[in-house]
XYZ file of C-alpha atoms in Angstrom:
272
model
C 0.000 0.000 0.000
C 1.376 3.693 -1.162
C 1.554 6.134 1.486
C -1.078 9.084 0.947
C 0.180 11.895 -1.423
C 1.381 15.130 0.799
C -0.628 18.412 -0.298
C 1.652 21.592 -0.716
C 0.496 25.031 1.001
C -0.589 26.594 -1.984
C -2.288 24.318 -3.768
C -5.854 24.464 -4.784
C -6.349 20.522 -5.018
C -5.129 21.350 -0.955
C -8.211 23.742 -0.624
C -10.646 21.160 -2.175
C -9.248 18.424 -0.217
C -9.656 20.423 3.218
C -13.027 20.863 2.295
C -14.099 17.247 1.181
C -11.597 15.001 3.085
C -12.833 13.055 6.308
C -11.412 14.982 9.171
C -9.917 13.115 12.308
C -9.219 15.033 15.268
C -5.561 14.180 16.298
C -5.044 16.592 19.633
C -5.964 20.455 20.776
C -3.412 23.462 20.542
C -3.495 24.529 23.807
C -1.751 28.447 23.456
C -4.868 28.654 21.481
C -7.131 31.750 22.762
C -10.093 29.737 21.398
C -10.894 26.170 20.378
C -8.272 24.872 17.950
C -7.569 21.270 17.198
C -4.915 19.546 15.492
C -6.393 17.217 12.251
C -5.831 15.143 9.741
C -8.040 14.958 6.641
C -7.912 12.717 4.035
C -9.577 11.369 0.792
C -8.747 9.180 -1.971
C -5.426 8.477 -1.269
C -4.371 12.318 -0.541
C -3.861 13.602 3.263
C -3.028 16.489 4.631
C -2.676 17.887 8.501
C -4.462 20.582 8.955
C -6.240 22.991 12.575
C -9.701 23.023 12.901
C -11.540 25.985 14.524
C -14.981 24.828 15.562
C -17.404 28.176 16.024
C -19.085 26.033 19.139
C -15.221 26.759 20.826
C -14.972 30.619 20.082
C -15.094 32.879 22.356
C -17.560 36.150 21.862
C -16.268 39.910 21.286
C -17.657 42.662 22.261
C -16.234 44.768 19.741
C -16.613 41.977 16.602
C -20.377 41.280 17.447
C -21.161 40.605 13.512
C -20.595 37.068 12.358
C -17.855 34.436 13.195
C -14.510 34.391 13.534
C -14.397 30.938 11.052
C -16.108 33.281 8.415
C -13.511 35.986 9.037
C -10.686 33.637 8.925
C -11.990 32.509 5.333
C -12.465 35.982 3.983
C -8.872 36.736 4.831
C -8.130 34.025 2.753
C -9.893 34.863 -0.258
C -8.758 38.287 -0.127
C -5.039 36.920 -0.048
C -5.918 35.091 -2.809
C -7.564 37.593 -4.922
C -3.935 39.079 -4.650
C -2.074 36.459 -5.906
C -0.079 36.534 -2.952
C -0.497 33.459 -1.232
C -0.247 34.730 1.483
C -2.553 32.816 3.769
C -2.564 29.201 4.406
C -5.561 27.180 2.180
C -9.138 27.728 4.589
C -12.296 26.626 4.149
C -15.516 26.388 6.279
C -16.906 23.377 6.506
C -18.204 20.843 8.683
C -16.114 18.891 10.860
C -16.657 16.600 13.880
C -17.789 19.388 16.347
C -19.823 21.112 13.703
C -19.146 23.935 11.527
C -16.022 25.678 11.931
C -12.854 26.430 9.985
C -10.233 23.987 8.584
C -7.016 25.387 7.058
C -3.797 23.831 6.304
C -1.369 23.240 8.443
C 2.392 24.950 7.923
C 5.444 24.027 9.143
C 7.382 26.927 9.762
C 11.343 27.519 9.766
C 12.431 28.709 13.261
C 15.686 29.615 12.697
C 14.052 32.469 9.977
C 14.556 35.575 12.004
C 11.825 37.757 11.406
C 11.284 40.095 14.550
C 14.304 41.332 16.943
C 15.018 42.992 20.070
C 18.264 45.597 20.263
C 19.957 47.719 22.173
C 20.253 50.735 19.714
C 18.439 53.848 18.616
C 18.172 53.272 14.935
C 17.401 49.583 13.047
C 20.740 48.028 11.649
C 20.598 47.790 7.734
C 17.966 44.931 6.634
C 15.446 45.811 9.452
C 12.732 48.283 10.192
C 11.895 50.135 13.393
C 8.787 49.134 14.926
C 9.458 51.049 18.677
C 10.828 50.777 21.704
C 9.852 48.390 24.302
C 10.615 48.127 27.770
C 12.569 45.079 28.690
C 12.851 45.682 32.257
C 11.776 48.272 34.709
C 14.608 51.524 33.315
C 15.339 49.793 30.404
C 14.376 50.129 26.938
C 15.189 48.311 23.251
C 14.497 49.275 19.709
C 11.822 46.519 18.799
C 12.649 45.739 14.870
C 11.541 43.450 11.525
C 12.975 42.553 9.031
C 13.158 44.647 5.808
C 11.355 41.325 3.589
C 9.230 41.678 0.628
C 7.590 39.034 1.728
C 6.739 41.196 5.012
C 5.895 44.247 3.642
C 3.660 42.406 1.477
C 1.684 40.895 4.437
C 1.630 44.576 5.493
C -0.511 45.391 2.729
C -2.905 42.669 3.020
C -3.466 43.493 7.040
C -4.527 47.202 5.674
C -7.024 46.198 3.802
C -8.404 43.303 5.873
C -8.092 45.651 9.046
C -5.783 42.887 10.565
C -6.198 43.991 14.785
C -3.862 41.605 16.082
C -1.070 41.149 13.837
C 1.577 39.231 16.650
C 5.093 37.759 15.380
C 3.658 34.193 16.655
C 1.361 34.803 13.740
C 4.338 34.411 10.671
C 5.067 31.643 9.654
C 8.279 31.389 7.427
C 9.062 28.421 5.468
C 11.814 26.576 3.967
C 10.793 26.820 0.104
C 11.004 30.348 0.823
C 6.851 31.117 1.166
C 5.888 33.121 4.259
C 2.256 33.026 5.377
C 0.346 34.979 8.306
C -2.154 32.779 10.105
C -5.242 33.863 12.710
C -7.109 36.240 11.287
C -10.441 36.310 13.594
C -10.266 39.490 14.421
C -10.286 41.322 11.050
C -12.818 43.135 8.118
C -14.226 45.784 10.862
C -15.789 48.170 9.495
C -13.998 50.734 11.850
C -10.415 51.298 11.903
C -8.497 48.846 13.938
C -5.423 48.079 12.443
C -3.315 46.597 15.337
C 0.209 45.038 13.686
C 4.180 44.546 14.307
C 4.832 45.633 10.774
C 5.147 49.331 11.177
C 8.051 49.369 9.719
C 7.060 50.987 6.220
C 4.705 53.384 8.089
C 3.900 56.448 5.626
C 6.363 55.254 3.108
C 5.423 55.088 -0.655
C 3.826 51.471 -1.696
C 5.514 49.688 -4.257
C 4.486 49.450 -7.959
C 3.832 45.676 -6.946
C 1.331 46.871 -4.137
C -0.468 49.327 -6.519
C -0.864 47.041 -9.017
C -2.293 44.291 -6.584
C -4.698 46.942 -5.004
C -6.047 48.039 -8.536
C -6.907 44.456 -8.878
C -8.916 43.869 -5.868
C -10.265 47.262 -6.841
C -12.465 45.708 -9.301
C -12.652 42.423 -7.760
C -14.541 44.304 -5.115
C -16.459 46.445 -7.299
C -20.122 45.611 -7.654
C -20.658 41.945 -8.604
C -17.103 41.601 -8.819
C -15.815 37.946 -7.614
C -13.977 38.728 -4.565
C -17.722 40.708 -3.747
C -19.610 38.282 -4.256
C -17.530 35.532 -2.095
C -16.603 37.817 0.706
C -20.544 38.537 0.457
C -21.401 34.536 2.022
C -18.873 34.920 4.702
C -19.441 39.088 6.152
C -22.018 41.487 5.972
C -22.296 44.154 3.401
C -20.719 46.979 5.562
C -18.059 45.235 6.336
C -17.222 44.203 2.097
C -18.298 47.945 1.827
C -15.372 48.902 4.259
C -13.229 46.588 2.420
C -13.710 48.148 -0.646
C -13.557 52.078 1.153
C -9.414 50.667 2.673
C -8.937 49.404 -0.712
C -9.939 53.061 -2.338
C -8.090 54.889 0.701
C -4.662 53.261 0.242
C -5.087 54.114 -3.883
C -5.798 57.218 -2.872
C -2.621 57.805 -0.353
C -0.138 55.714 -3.012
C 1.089 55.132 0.984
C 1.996 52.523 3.507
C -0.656 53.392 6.735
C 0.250 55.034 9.733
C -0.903 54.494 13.719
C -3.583 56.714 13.758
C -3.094 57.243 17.235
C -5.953 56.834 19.195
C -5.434 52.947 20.350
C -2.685 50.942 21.353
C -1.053 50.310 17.571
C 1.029 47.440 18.783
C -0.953 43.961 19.970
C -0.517 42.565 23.264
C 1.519 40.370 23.313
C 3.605 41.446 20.540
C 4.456 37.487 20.363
C-alpha cells in the first residue's frame, strides 16, 4: 500500500481536499485563545494535517459582534488570494466533527528564519525596520525591529485592507521553500479602523508598484458583482465588504503605507 500523497500550502487541489476530506481530530493546541484542534483529513489516497476551529469553541467579542470568527478567517483568505499573494494558508468552512467551523492547512514553519528582533540601539541596523521601543525591564528600553522582507511588507498590505487587529510575530510563519504566510485572522474586516500590527516598519512610506498594481486588482474584484464581492458577500455582511472596498480606495488614494492613527494601542498585546 502507497503512502497518501502530501498536499503543498498553496495548492488548490489542498483547498478542495480540506473541504471534502474526512477529518480526524488528532489533539488540541493549547496556546490557542479559542478552540483549535490539530487534524488530519484525508480522501482518496491524498492527506493532509491541517487545525480546525470549531465556532461552538470561540469565544464572543464585544467589539466583533457581527458574524464568526471561522467566516472571518476565510475571507482573509480569499482576499489573499484575490492578490495572488499566497499569502494565507488554504481555509475553508466546513463541517467537521464538532460542527461547523474552519479547517485550514497546516504549515510548518522555519524557526531559525529571524523575522522580529530585540536591540539595544536607537536606529534599526541595515535589513530591518523600526517598529518602537519596548521596555525590557523596569529603566530599560530596546528598539523593537523586523525585518526589511518583501515578503513582510507584502503581508503589510494585506493586514490594511483586511483591518488585521492583532497582527503578533507568533502569527508568521516562514518556510523553507522560501513562502511566508500569516495565520489567525479572527479578528479582522471591521468596518472601523483597527489596524493593530508589528509591521510598522514601512509606516507612511510610498507602496511599491507591486502593491499598486495588486490593489487596482482587488479594486475591481470588489467592485459591484465583482468575484472577490460576491464571495466575501457569504462569509461578512455588506458593511463590512463595503469597508473593504472604502481601505482598498483609501490606500489608492494615499499611493502610501498606513500610519498608527493614534488613538489605540497600535502594537498587539503580546507582541508574540
Amino acid at each position: 500500500m502507497s503512502a497518501p500523497e502530501r498536499i503543498p500550502p498553496r495548492s488548490v487541489t489542498g483547498a478542495a481536499l480540506l473541504a471534502e476530506g474526512e477529518l480526524t481530530v488528532r489533539g488540541r493546541i493549547r496556546d490557542a485563545s479559542n478552540a483549535a484542534l490539530y487534524c488530519t483529513v484525508a480522501h482518496d489516497g491524498r492527506e493532509a494535517t491541517c487545525v480546525y476551529k470549531p465556532v461552538a469553541g470561540e469565544r464572543p467579542l464585544w467589539d466583533f459582534p457581527d458574524g464568526i470568527l471561522a467566516e472571518r478567517e476565510v475571507a482573509a483568505y480569499e482576499v489573499s488570494e484575490a492578490t495572488g499573494w499566497g499569502l494565507v494558508p488554504p481555509t475553508v468552512l466546513r463541517e467537521g466533527p464538532y460542527g461547523e467551523g474552519m479547517v485550514q492547512l497546516w504549515i510548518e514553519a522555519t524557526p531559525e528564519a529571524e523575522l522580529l528582533a530585540l536591540v539595544d540601539a536607537e536606529e534599526p541596523e541595515p535589513g530591518w525596520k523600526a517598529i518602537g521601543f519596548a521596555e525590557v525591564e523596569e529603566g530599560r528600553t530596546a528598539l523593537l525591529v523586523h525585518a526589511d522582507d518583501e515578503r513582510l511588507r507584502r503581508l503589510a498590505v494585506l493586514d490594511a485592507v483586511i483591518n488585521n487587529a492583532d497582527r503578533k510575530g507568533g502569527h508568521l510563519l516562514p518556510t523553507a521553500d522560501g513562502p511566508l504566510y500569516g495565520i489567525d485572522h479572527g479578528v479582522t474586516f471591521h468596518v472601523e479602523n483597527k489596524l493593530r500590527t508589528l509591521l510598522w516598519g514601512w509606516a507612511g512610506e510610498p507602496l511599491t508598484a507591486e502593491a499598486v498594481g495588486v490593489l487596482e486588482g482587488l479594486r475591481n474584484a470588489l467592485s459591484d458583482g465583482g468575484e472577490l464581492a460576491l464571495r466575501l458577500a457569504r462569509l461578512l455582511t455588506a458593511a463590512e465588504v463595503e469597508a473593504t472596498r472604502a481601505r482598498v480606495e483609501a490606500l489608492l488614494a494615499s499611493g502610501k503605507h498606513p500610519e498608527p492613527s493614534g488613538e489605540w494601542p497600535a502594537i498587539p498585546w503580546p507582541p508574540v
